[in-house]
Amino acid sequence: MIKHGIKMSAMPAWGTRHDDATTWSMVAFLQKLPRMTPDGDKAIVAKAPPDQD
Ligand code: HEM
């Protein structure tokens, strides 16, 4: 869904601008999001490579 978007909805296809590795990083982030605390979020951002969004 992230790569190709969802037809007839506002969901855009991010695959045109992001490679597969970045898209899988988004999937991992979305899976962790429901249990993430503000401090946990900051820790992930601090560990991310500088060139990752
Ligand atoms: C990096 C940013 C985004 C990510 C990672 C993302 C990811 C997703 C995912 C995984 C789904 C499927 C949810 C599910 O049903 O299980 C979804 C649905 C959707 N997204 Fe996004 N999304 C992003 C940004 C956006 C933006 C900017 C818009 C609109 C301006 C948008 C509009 C929608 C809509 C309308 C749906 C529901 C489509 C439907 O089932 O009818 N998304 N998105």
Tab-separated table of N, CA and C and ligand atoms in Angstrom:
chain	number	residue	atom	x	y	z
A	1	MET	N	0.838	-1.205	0.000
A	1	MET	CA	0.000	0.000	0.000
A	1	MET	C	0.871	1.252	0.000
A	2	ILE	N	1.943	1.247	0.793
A	2	ILE	CA	2.828	2.422	0.835
A	2	ILE	C	3.501	2.615	-0.524
A	3	LYS	N	3.962	1.520	-1.128
A	3	LYS	CA	4.701	1.610	-2.385
A	3	LYS	C	3.808	2.050	-3.544
A	4	HIS	N	2.620	1.455	-3.634
A	4	HIS	CA	1.766	1.669	-4.814
A	4	HIS	C	0.618	2.642	-4.584
A	5	GLY	N	0.354	3.029	-3.334
A	5	GLY	CA	-0.792	3.883	-3.057
A	5	GLY	C	-2.079	3.074	-3.105
A	6	ILE	N	-3.209	3.735	-2.912
A	6	ILE	CA	-4.513	3.053	-2.942
A	6	ILE	C	-5.402	3.788	-3.939
A	7	LYS	N	-5.797	3.052	-5.001
A	7	LYS	CA	-6.615	3.640	-6.062
A	7	LYS	C	-7.889	4.274	-5.521
A	8	MET	N	-8.313	5.376	-6.122
A	8	MET	CA	-9.572	6.055	-5.802
A	8	MET	C	-9.604	6.548	-4.350
A	9	SER	N	-8.415	6.752	-3.749
A	9	SER	CA	-8.363	7.367	-2.421
A	9	SER	C	-7.285	8.453	-2.469
A	10	ALA	N	-7.126	9.159	-1.370
A	10	ALA	CA	-6.090	10.206	-1.324
A	10	ALA	C	-4.704	9.615	-1.071
A	11	MET	N	-4.609	8.275	-0.848
A	11	MET	CA	-3.325	7.673	-0.486
A	11	MET	C	-2.372	7.631	-1.678
A	12	PRO	N	-1.284	8.418	-1.613
A	12	PRO	CA	-0.366	8.453	-2.757
A	12	PRO	C	0.568	7.238	-2.793
A	13	ALA	N	1.199	6.996	-3.937
A	13	ALA	CA	2.206	5.940	-4.079
A	13	ALA	C	3.573	6.540	-3.748
A	14	TRP	N	4.192	6.056	-2.669
A	14	TRP	CA	5.487	6.604	-2.265
A	14	TRP	C	6.628	5.892	-2.964
A	15	GLY	N	6.340	4.783	-3.671
A	15	GLY	CA	7.393	3.995	-4.310
A	15	GLY	C	8.137	4.745	-5.391
A	16	THR	N	7.549	5.795	-5.946
A	16	THR	CA	8.237	6.541	-6.998
A	16	THR	C	9.373	7.387	-6.424
A	17	ARG	N	9.291	7.727	-5.154
A	17	ARG	CA	10.292	8.607	-4.550
A	17	ARG	C	11.144	7.936	-3.470
A	18	HIS	N	10.782	6.710	-3.056
A	18	HIS	CA	11.523	6.022	-1.999
A	18	HIS	C	11.868	4.609	-2.446
A	19	ASP	N	13.105	4.149	-2.167
A	19	ASP	CA	13.465	2.781	-2.549
A	19	ASP	C	12.824	1.784	-1.564
A	20	ASP	N	12.956	0.477	-1.901
A	20	ASP	CA	12.288	-0.551	-1.091
A	20	ASP	C	12.785	-0.554	0.354
A	21	ALA	N	14.094	-0.336	0.556
A	21	ALA	CA	14.631	-0.361	1.923
A	21	ALA	C	13.978	0.730	2.772
A	22	THR	N	13.794	1.915	2.185
A	22	THR	CA	13.174	3.012	2.932
A	22	THR	C	11.703	2.698	3.209
A	23	THR	N	11.031	2.095	2.223
A	23	THR	CA	9.622	1.743	2.408
A	23	THR	C	9.472	0.718	3.536
A	24	TRP	N	10.372	-0.294	3.599
A	24	TRP	CA	10.300	-1.273	4.691
A	24	TRP	C	10.593	-0.608	6.039
A	25	SER	N	11.442	0.414	6.059
A	25	SER	CA	11.672	1.157	7.302
A	25	SER	C	10.382	1.829	7.768
A	26	MET	N	9.604	2.335	6.778
A	26	MET	CA	8.312	2.949	7.129
A	26	MET	C	7.380	1.897	7.717
A	27	VAL	N	7.381	0.680	7.141
A	27	VAL	CA	6.534	-0.401	7.656
A	27	VAL	C	6.922	-0.715	9.097
A	28	ALA	N	8.235	-0.830	9.355
A	28	ALA	CA	8.699	-1.137	10.717
A	28	ALA	C	8.266	-0.039	11.688
A	29	PHE	N	8.372	1.219	11.242
A	29	PHE	CA	7.971	2.345	12.090
A	29	PHE	C	6.471	2.283	12.398
A	30	LEU	N	5.650	2.017	11.360
A	30	LEU	CA	4.197	1.966	11.574
A	30	LEU	C	3.822	0.839	12.529
A	31	GLN	N	4.565	-0.311	12.455
A	31	GLN	CA	4.254	-1.424	13.357
A	31	GLN	C	4.593	-1.065	14.800
A	32	LYS	N	5.627	-0.283	15.017
A	32	LYS	CA	6.015	0.085	16.386
A	32	LYS	C	5.187	1.250	16.936
A	33	LEU	N	4.611	2.043	16.046
A	33	LEU	CA	3.971	3.299	16.428
A	33	LEU	C	2.928	3.183	17.558
A	34	PRO	N	2.009	2.165	17.526
A	34	PRO	CA	0.967	2.138	18.574
A	34	PRO	C	1.512	2.026	19.992
A	35	ARG	N	2.705	1.414	20.167
A	35	ARG	CA	3.249	1.246	21.529
A	35	ARG	C	4.399	2.209	21.796
A	36	MET	N	4.606	3.176	20.898
A	36	MET	CA	5.770	4.050	21.036
A	36	MET	C	5.501	5.206	22.010
A	37	THR	N	6.499	5.472	22.864
A	37	THR	CA	6.412	6.613	23.772
A	37	THR	C	7.183	7.781	23.136
A	38	PRO	N	6.977	9.004	23.617
A	38	PRO	CA	7.762	10.128	23.090
A	38	PRO	C	9.271	9.886	23.209
A	39	ASP	N	9.734	9.293	24.336
A	39	ASP	CA	11.168	9.011	24.499
A	39	ASP	C	11.634	7.934	23.522
A	40	GLY	N	10.793	6.903	23.306
A	40	GLY	CA	11.141	5.859	22.346
A	40	GLY	C	11.277	6.436	20.950
A	41	ASP	N	10.393	7.345	20.597
A	41	ASP	CA	10.445	8.007	19.290
A	41	ASP	C	11.759	8.776	19.142
A	42	LYS	N	12.120	9.525	20.180
A	42	LYS	CA	13.366	10.310	20.123
A	42	LYS	C	14.579	9.391	19.961
A	43	ALA	N	14.564	8.220	20.647
A	43	ALA	CA	15.693	7.283	20.567
A	43	ALA	C	15.840	6.746	19.143
A	44	ILE	N	14.720	6.431	18.488
A	44	ILE	CA	14.780	5.926	17.108
A	44	ILE	C	15.317	7.003	16.173
A	45	VAL	N	14.830	8.220	16.339
A	45	VAL	CA	15.290	9.316	15.480
A	45	VAL	C	16.797	9.535	15.668
A	46	ALA	N	17.270	9.436	16.935
A	46	ALA	CA	18.692	9.657	17.206
A	46	ALA	C	19.551	8.586	16.541
A	47	LYS	N	19.021	7.337	16.417
A	47	LYS	CA	19.797	6.236	15.849
A	47	LYS	C	19.754	6.206	14.322
A	48	ALA	N	18.806	6.916	13.709
A	48	ALA	CA	18.601	6.825	12.258
A	48	ALA	C	19.777	7.447	11.502
A	49	PRO	N	20.125	6.859	10.334
A	49	PRO	CA	21.174	7.468	9.521
A	49	PRO	C	20.776	8.887	9.135
A	50	PRO	N	21.730	9.820	9.056
A	50	PRO	CA	21.402	11.229	8.809
A	50	PRO	C	20.671	11.467	7.487
A	51	ASP	N	20.851	10.545	6.513
A	51	ASP	CA	20.198	10.771	5.219
A	51	ASP	C	18.798	10.165	5.161
A	52	GLN	N	18.299	9.580	6.273
A	52	GLN	CA	16.937	9.025	6.263
A	52	GLN	C	15.941	10.073	6.749
A	53	ASP	N	14.781	10.134	6.102
A	53	ASP	CA	13.747	11.099	6.493
A	53	ASP	C	13.213	10.815	7.884
B	1	HEM	C1	4.700	8.544	4.608
B	1	HEM	C2	3.402	8.832	4.701
B	1	HEM	C3	2.319	7.772	4.633
B	1	HEM	C4	2.359	6.461	4.942
B	1	HEM	C5	3.531	5.633	5.468
B	1	HEM	C6	1.029	5.927	4.694
B	1	HEM	C7	0.667	4.608	4.887
B	1	HEM	C8	-0.608	4.116	4.691
B	1	HEM	C9	-1.018	2.755	4.913
B	1	HEM	C10	-0.104	1.617	5.407
B	1	HEM	C11	-2.322	2.665	4.632
B	1	HEM	C12	-3.225	1.435	4.721
B	1	HEM	C13	-3.856	1.361	6.089
B	1	HEM	C14	-4.682	0.078	6.219
B	1	HEM	O1	-5.818	0.066	5.766
B	1	HEM	O2	-4.178	-0.913	6.777
B	1	HEM	C15	-2.784	3.987	4.232
B	1	HEM	C16	-4.078	4.312	3.881
B	1	HEM	C17	-4.494	5.544	3.468
B	1	HEM	N1	-3.721	6.660	3.312
B	1	HEM	FE1	-1.750	6.799	3.728
B	1	HEM	N2	0.205	6.948	4.244
B	1	HEM	C18	0.959	8.090	4.181
B	1	HEM	C19	0.535	9.322	3.779
B	1	HEM	C20	-0.713	9.629	3.289
B	1	HEM	C21	-1.125	10.928	2.786
B	1	HEM	C22	-0.200	12.140	2.688
B	1	HEM	C23	-2.426	10.831	2.464
B	1	HEM	C24	-3.395	11.845	1.913
B	1	HEM	C25	-3.088	13.102	1.636
B	1	HEM	C26	-2.847	9.465	2.745
B	1	HEM	C27	-4.109	8.983	2.572
B	1	HEM	C28	-4.507	7.700	2.869
B	1	HEM	C29	-5.877	7.233	2.728
B	1	HEM	C30	-7.078	8.059	2.288
B	1	HEM	C31	-5.859	5.881	3.112
B	1	HEM	C32	-7.076	4.933	3.185
B	1	HEM	C33	-7.455	4.449	1.838
B	1	HEM	C34	-8.681	3.548	1.956
B	1	HEM	O3	-8.566	2.441	2.504
B	1	HEM	O4	-9.738	3.944	1.482
B	1	HEM	N3	-1.782	8.777	3.239
B	1	HEM	N4	-1.727	4.833	4.268
